[in-house]
Structures are given as C-alpha cells and as structure tokens.
Short mmCIF file of C-alpha atoms in Angstrom, two decimals:
data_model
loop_
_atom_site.label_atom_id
_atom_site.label_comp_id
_atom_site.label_asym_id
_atom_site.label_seq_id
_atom_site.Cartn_x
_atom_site.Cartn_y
_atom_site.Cartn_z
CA UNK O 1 -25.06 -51.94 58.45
CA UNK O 2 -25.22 -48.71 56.43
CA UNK O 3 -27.82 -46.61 57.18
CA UNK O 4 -28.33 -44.85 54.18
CA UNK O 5 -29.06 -48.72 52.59
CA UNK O 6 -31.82 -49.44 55.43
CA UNK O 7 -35.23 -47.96 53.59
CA UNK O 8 -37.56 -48.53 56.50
CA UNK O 9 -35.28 -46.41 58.18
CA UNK O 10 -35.00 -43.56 55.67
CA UNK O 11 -38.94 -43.90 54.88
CA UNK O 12 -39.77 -43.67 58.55
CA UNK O 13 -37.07 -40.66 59.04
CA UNK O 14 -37.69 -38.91 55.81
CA UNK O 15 -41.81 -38.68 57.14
CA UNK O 16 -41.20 -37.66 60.11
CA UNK O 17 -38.81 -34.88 58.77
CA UNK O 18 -41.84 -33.87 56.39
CA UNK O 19 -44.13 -33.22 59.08
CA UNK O 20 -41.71 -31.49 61.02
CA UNK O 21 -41.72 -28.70 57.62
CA UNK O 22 -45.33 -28.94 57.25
CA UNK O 23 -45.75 -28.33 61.30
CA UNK O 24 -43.54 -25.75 61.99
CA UNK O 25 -44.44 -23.52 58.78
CA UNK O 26 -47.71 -24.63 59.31
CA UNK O 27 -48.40 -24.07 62.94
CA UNK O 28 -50.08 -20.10 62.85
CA UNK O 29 -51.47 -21.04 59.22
CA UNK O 30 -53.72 -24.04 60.74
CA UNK O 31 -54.01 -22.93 64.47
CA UNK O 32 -57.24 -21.14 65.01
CA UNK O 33 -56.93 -17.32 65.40
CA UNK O 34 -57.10 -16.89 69.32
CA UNK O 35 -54.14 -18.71 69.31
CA UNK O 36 -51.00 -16.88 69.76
CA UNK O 37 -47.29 -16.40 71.30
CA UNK O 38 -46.04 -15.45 74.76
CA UNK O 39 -43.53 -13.15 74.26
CA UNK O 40 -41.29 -15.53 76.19
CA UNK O 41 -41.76 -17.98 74.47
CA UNK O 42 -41.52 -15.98 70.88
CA UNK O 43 -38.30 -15.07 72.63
CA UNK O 44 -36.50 -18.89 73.06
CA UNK O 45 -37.98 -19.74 69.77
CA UNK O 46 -35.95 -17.19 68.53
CA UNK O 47 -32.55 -18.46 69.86
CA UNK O 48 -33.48 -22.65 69.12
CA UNK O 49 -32.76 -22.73 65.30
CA UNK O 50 -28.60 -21.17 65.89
CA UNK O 51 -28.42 -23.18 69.05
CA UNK O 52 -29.24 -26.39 67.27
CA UNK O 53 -27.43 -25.48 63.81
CA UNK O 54 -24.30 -24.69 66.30
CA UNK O 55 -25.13 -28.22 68.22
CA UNK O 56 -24.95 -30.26 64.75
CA UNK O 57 -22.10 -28.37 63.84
CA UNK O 58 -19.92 -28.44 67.16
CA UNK O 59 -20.22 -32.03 67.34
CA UNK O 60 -20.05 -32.89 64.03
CA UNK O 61 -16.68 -31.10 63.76
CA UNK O 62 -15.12 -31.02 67.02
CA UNK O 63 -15.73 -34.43 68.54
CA UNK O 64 -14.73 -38.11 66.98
CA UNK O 65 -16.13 -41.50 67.92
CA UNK O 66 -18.18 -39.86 70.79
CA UNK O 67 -15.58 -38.13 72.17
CA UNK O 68 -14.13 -34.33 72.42
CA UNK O 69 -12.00 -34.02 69.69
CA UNK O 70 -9.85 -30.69 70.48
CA UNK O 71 -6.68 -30.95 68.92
CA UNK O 72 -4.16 -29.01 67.00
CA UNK O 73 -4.22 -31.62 64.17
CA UNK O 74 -8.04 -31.63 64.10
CA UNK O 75 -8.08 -30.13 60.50
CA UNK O 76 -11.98 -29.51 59.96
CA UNK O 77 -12.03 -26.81 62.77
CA UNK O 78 -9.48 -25.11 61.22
CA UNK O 79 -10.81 -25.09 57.97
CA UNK O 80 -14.27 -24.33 59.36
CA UNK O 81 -12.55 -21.30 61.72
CA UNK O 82 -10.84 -20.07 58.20
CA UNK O 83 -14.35 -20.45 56.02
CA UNK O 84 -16.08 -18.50 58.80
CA UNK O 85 -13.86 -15.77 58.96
CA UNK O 86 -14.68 -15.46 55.10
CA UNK O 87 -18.00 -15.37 55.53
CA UNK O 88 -18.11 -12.66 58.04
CA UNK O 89 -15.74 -10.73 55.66
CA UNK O 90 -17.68 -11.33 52.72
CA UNK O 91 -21.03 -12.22 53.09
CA UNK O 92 -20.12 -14.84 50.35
CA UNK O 93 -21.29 -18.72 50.89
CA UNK O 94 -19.00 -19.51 47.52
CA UNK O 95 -16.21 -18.23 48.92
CA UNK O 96 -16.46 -19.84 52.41
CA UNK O 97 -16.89 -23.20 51.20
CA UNK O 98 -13.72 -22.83 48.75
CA UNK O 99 -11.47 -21.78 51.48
CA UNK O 100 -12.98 -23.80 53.67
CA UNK O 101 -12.28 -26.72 51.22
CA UNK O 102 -9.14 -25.90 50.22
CA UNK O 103 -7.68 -25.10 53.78
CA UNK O 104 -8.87 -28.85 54.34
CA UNK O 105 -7.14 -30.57 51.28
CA UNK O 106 -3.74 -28.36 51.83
CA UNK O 107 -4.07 -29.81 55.72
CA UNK O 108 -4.84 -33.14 54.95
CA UNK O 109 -1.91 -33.59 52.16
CA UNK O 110 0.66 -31.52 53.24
CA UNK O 111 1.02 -30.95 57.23
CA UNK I 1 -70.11 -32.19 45.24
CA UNK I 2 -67.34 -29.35 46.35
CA UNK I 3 -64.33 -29.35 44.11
CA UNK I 4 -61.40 -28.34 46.19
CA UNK I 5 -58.67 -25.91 44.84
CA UNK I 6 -55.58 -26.05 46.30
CA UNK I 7 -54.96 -22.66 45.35
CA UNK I 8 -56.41 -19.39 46.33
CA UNK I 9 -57.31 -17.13 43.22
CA UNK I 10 -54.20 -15.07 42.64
CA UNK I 11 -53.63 -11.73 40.95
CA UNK I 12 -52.13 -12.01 37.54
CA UNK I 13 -50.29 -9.22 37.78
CA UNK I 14 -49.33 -9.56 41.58
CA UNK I 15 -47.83 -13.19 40.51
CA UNK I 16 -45.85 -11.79 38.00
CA UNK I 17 -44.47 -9.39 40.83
CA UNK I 18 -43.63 -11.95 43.06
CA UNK I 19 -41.82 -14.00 39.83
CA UNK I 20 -39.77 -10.67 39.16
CA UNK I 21 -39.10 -10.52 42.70
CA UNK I 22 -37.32 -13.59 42.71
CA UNK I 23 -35.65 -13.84 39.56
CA UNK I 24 -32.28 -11.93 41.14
CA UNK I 25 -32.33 -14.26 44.15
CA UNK I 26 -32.82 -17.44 41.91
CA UNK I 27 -28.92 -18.26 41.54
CA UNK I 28 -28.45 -18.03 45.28
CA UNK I 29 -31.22 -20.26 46.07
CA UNK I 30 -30.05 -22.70 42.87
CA UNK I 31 -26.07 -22.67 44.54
CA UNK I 32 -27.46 -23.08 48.02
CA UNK I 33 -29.54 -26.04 46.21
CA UNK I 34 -26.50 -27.41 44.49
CA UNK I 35 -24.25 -27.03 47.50
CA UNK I 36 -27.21 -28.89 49.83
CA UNK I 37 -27.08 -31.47 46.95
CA UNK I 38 -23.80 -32.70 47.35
CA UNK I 39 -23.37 -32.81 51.10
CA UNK I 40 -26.42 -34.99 50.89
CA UNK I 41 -24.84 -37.15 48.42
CA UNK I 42 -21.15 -36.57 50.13
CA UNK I 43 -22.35 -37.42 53.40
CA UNK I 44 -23.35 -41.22 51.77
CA UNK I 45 -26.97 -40.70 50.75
CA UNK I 46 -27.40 -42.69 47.60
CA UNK I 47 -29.36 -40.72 44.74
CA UNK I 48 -33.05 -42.31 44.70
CA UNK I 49 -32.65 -41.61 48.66
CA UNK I 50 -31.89 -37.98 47.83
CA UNK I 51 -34.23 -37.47 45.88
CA UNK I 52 -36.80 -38.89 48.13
CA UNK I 53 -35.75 -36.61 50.59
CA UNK I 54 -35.54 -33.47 49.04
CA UNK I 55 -39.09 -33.57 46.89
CA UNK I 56 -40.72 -34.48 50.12
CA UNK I 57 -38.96 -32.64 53.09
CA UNK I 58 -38.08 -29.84 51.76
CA UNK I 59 -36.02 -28.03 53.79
CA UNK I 60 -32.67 -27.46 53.13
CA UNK I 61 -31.15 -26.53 57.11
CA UNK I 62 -33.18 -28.86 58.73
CA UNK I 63 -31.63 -31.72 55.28
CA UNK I 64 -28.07 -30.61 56.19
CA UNK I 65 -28.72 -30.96 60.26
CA UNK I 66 -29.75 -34.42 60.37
CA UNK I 67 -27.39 -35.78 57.80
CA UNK I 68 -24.68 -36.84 60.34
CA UNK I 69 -27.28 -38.49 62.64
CA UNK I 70 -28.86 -40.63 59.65
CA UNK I 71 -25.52 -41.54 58.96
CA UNK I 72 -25.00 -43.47 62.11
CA UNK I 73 -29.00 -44.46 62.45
CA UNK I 74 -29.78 -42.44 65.48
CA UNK I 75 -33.02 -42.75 67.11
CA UNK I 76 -35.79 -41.41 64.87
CA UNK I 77 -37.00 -39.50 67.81
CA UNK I 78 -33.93 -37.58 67.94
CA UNK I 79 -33.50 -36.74 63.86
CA UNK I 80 -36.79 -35.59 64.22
CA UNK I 81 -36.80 -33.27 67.28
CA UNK I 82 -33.22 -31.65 65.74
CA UNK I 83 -35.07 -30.86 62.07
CA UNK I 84 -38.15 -29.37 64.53
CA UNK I 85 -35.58 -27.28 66.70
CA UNK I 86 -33.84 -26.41 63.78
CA UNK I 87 -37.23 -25.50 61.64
CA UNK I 88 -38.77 -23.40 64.88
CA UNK I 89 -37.77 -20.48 62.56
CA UNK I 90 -40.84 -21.09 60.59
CA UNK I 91 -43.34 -20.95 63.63
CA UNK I 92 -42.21 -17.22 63.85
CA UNK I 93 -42.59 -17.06 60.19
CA UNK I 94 -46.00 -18.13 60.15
CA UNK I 95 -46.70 -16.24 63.57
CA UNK I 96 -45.94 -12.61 61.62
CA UNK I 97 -47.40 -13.95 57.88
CA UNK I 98 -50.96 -15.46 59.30
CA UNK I 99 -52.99 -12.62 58.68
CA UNK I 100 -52.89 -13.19 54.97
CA UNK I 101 -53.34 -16.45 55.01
CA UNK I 102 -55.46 -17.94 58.28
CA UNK I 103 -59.15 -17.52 56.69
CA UNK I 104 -58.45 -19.60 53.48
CA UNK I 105 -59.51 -23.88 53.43
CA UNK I 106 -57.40 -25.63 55.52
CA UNK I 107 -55.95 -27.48 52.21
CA UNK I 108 -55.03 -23.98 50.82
CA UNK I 109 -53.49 -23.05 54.12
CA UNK I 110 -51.51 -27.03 53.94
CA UNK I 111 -49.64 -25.80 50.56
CA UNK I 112 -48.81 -22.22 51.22
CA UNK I 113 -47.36 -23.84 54.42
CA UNK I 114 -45.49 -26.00 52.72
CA UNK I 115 -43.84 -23.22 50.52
CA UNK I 116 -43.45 -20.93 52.94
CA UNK I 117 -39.68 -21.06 52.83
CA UNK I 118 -37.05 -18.22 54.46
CA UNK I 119 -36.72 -16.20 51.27
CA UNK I 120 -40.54 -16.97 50.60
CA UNK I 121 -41.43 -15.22 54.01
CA UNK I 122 -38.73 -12.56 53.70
CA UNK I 123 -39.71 -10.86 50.59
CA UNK I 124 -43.50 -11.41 51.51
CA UNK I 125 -43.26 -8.92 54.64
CA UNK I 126 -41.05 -6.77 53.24
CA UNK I 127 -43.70 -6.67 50.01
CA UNK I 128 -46.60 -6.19 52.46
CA UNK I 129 -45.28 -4.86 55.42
CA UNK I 130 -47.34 -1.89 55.38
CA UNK I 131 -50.69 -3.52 54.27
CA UNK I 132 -53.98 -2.52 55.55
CA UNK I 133 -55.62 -5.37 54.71
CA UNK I 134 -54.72 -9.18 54.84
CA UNK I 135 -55.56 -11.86 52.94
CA UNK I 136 -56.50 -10.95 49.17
CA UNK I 137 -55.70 -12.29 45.54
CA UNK I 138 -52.85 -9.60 45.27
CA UNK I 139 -50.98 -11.14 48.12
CA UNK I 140 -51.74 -14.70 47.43
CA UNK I 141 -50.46 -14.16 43.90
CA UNK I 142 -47.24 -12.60 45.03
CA UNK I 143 -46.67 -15.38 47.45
CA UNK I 144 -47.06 -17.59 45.00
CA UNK I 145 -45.34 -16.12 42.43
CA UNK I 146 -42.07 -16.30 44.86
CA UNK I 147 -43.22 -20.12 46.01
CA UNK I 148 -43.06 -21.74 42.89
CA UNK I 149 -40.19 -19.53 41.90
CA UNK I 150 -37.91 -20.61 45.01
CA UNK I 151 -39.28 -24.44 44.71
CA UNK I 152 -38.38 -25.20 40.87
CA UNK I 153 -35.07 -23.21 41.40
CA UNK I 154 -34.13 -25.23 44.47
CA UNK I 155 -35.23 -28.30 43.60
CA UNK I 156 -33.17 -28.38 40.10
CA UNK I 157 -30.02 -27.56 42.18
CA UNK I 158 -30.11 -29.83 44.63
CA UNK I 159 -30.66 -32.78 41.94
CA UNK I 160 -28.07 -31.12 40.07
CA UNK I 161 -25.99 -30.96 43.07
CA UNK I 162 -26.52 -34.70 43.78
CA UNK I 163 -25.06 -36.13 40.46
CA UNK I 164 -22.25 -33.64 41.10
CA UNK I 165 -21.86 -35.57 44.80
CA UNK I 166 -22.20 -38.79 43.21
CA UNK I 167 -19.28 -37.88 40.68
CA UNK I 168 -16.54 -36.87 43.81
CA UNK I 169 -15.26 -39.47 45.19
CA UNK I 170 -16.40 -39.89 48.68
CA UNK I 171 -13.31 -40.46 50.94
CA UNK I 172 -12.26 -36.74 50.70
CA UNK I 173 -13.93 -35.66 54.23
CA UNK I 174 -16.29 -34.19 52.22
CA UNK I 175 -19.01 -33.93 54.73
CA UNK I 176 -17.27 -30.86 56.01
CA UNK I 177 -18.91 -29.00 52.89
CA UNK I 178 -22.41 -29.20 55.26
CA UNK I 179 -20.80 -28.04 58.07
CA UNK I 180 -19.62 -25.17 55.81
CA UNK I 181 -22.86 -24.36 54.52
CA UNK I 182 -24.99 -24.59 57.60
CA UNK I 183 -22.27 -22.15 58.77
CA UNK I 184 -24.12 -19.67 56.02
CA UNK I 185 -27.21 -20.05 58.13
CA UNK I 186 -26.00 -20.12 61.04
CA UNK I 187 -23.84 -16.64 60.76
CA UNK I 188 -26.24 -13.99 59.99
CA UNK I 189 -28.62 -15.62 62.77
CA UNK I 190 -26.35 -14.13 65.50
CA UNK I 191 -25.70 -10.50 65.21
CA UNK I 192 -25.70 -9.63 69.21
CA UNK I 193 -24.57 -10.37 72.66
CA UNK I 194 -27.21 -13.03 73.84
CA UNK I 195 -27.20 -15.21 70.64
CA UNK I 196 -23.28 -15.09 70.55
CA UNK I 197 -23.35 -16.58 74.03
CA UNK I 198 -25.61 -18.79 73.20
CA UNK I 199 -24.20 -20.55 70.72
CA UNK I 200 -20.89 -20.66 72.22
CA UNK I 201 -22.57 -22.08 75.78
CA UNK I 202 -24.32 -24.64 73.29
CA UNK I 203 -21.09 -25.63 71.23
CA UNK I 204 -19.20 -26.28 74.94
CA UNK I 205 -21.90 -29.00 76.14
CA UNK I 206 -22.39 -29.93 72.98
CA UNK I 207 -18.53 -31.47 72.71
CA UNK I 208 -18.53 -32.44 76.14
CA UNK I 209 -21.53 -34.26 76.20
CA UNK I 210 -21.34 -36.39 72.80
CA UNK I 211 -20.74 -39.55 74.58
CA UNK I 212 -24.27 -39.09 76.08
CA UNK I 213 -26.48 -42.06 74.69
CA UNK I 214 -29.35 -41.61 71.82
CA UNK I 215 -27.52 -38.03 70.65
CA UNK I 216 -29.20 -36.43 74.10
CA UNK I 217 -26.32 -34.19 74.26
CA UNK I 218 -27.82 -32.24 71.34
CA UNK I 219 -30.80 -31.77 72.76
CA UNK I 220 -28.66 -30.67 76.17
CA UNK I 221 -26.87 -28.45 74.08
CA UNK I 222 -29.59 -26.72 73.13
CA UNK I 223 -31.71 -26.16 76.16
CA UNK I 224 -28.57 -24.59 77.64
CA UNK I 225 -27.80 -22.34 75.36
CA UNK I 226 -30.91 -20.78 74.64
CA UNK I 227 -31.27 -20.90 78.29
CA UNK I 228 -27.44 -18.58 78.24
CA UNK I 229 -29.45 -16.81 75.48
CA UNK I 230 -32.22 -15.68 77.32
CA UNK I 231 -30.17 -14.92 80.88
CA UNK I 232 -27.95 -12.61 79.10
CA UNK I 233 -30.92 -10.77 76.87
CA UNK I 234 -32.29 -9.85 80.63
CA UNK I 235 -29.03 -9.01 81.59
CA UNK I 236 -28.51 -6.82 78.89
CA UNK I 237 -32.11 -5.27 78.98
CA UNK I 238 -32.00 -4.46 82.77
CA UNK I 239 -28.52 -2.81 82.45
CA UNK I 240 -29.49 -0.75 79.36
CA UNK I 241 -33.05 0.09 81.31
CA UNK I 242 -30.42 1.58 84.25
CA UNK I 243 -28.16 3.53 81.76
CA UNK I 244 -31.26 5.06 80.18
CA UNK I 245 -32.35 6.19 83.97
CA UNK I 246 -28.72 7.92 84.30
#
C-alpha cells in the first residue's frame, strides 16, 4: 500500500509533526520564567538538528533496501558530493541543486 | 465576557520595519518554498496532502526530513521524534527571544510561536540585540511585520512548487532534490571541529545501522554523534585552555 494514499496515516503524522513546530518554537514562549537551560544541555541541543539532517540524509542517499549502499555506481552520492562542493564555494542553494541535478541525469543516462 | 486578541498591539511604524526588513530576503524564502514544494510532491505526496501539510506544519527542514520515512509508513513515533530532533533549533530560538515575548496571554505567545521561523528569529536579535527593555509594541510589530512577511512568501512557493512537482514526471530520482536542499541547511550549521565530527560519526552509524527495525538507527545515529560532538568540544576546550597557560 502507498503511504502517501493512507489518510489516517498522513492525518495522524501530519499532527503530530504540528505539535512538534508549535513545541519546540514554543517551549521558552509557554514555559514559566524560572525555567531555563543547562549549559550542557544548551550545548547537545546545539549539535541535534545537523546530526539528524546528516542522519536523513546519509541514509537516504547512501543505503538501499536497508542496506549500506557504498558503491562507485551509487550516482546520488556523487551528485550530492558535487552539489556540496558548490555550495561551500558559493553559498548558492540554486546552484547546488542544478549541479547536483544535472551531475545525476548525465550519470544516470550516460555512464 | 473577555475578547481574546491573538495579537499583541504592534507599532505601526515598527511593522513596517520588520516588512522592509524582509522584503530582500523574500525571494530566498519563496525559492526555498518552491524547491521544498517539489520534493514534497517528487517524493510522491499527492497535492491536497501537500497542502495539508505545509498550511499546518509549517516547517520546511523538519517537511523535507520526514519525507523518506512517510514514504515507506514508518512508525509515527519515529517521524515524529526526527521532525522534534530536527526542530530542537527552535528551543534555542525561543530560549534567546523569550524576553520579548514570555509576559503576553498564552494564546498570543501560541501564534508568535508558531511564526517564529529561522529567518523570523534571525533578524529579530539582530534588530534588538542591544535592547534594554523586552517585550513592547515596537518589537511585537517588527516581529510581526517579518512573520507574516516570511509566512505568505513561503507558503505561495511551496504551493507553487507543488504544481511544478506534480508537472515532472516522477521516475527521475527526483527525491535527491531534498537531499540537496536539506544539504543548504545542513552546511552552514557546521562551521568547526566538533560539529564536523559529528556529523560524520552520525552519517557512519547511520549507513551501518539502516537495517535496524522501526528506523532506530536514526535515532542511533544521532545520539552518537552529538555524543562525538560534545567529546571533541571538551577536547578542544581543554587543549586550547593549556595553550593559553603556555
């Protein structure tokens, strides 16, 4: 079954992803005043959003049907590696995604 | 009986501010929109889904993070505790911003919440960074000038961006456009030593443990690397503390 198709799913997901805004952005705006952050724990907070970007990202690109998916013909990563290097040239999301694009179609037509 | 406002009062000409403030960064947050838009749609999201999601989540990482996992109906749990991980930027947001906002009714405090986007909170405490006094009409009205500024803007690209998606045809790996742009967030989130290790710690387990079941690998992922994160910001501050004592 698709999941995009199931509603109850998406309703249910697409709630719980709503509170997760409203909690986070929330959480000093509601929280009474004596509340506040351990400097540790301001610290890991800090790291958590890259880690789990990187997480989705790593997976999503580097593994296949639940496996590791480290290859030389695994033409995402090399797209992504290309679209990165763009971005840390240029500081331009436009350009990243068109070379990153682009270095995908040439791979996937041509090699 | 008390009629509620949802809105603090707001200082015409600090609105206006906040509008002008915006107005350069509005085709940015209108491609970022469009480019969110069609990795929604790309990724197989039909468009009344889409737009479901995007007028009520709101919150274009956290969109783009989960997309894979709805796509193969994970475990709610797990879609929800990635958006929160990826979203714990905001508790730092609202950590620094409170001061100008904590005394208002909580239903005030609900919607600025709500709004309080990256951009939103960037230009804010830039704006007020030197302030000697939080929480008055003149920064309400800026806030809100940038709020409803950012929202309109990134709400029209992102249903522009889905009849785009809905016009490519889907079996071009497309999906790899997300990965792409999350890569924009991502980037300028790790400028030094400990976050650099941590996200490479976190990409290692998170390949090698993908066959975990119910997506825990993510979550493994995670806790490791921030964990990486963390050991090497100590290492780092204890061997700058002994070159300083040199």
């Amino acid at each position: 079954m698709n999941h995009f198709h199931d509603w109850a799913y998406l309703a249910f997901a697409f709630a719980g992803l709503t509170m997760a805004t409203v909690v986070t952005r929330g959480s000093f705006f509601m929280l009474p005043a004596r509340f506040a952050l351990p400097a540790q724990v301001e610290r890991a907070l800090r790291y958590a959003p890259a880690c789990a970007l990187t997480a989705i990202i790593a997976q999503g690109v580097l593994t296949r049907d639940h496996q590791p998916y480290l290859t030389i013909s695994n033409y995402q990563w090399w797209a992504l590696l290309a679209g990165a290097l763009v971005f840390i040239k240029t500081r331009n999301m436009i350009a990243m995604i068109t070379v990153g694009m682009t270095v995908f179609t040439v791979l996937r037509i041509w090699a | 009986m008390i009629r509620m406002s949802l809105l603090p009062p707001l200082d015409r000409t600090a609105y206006r501010e906040g509008v002008k403030a915006m107005t350069p960064l509005a085709a940015a947050v209108a491609v970022w929109g469009v480019v969110t838009g069609v990795a929604m749609v790309n990724a197989g999201l039909t468009i009344p889904a889409a737009l479901l999601m995007t007028f009520t989540v709101f919150a274009g990482s956290a969109q783009l993070a989960v997309m894979p996992l709805l796509a193969t109906g994970a475990p709610l749990p797990i879609v929800w505790v990635t958006a929160l991980l990826v979203n714990l930027r905001f508790v730092i947001f609202a950590a620094a911003s409170r001061r100008s906002f904590m005394h208002l009714p909580w239903p005030q405090r609900l919607l600025a919440s709500y709004l309080n986007g990256d951009l939103g909170f960037a230009l804010f405490s830039r704006r007020f960074a030197s302030a000697d006094q939080h929480g008055n009409p003149e920064q309400w009205g800026y806030f809100y000038g940038v709020a409803f500024v950012n929202w309109g803007v990134w709400q029209a690209g992102s249903v522009v961006g889905f009849l785009i998606g809905g016009l490519m045809p889907s079996d071009w790996g497309f999906e790899l456009a997300a990965y792409l742009a999350l890569m924009a967030v991502l980037i300028p989130m790790v400028q030094r030593f400990p976050a650099v290790a941590g996200i490479i710690s976190t990409a290692a387990v998170a390949v090698l443990a993908v066959g975990l079941p119910l997506r825990l690998g993510l979550l493994l992922a995670v806790l490791v690397g921030v964990t990486v994160a963390l050991v090497g910001e100590a290492l780092r501050d204890r061997r700058l503390s002994r070159l300083s004592r040199v």
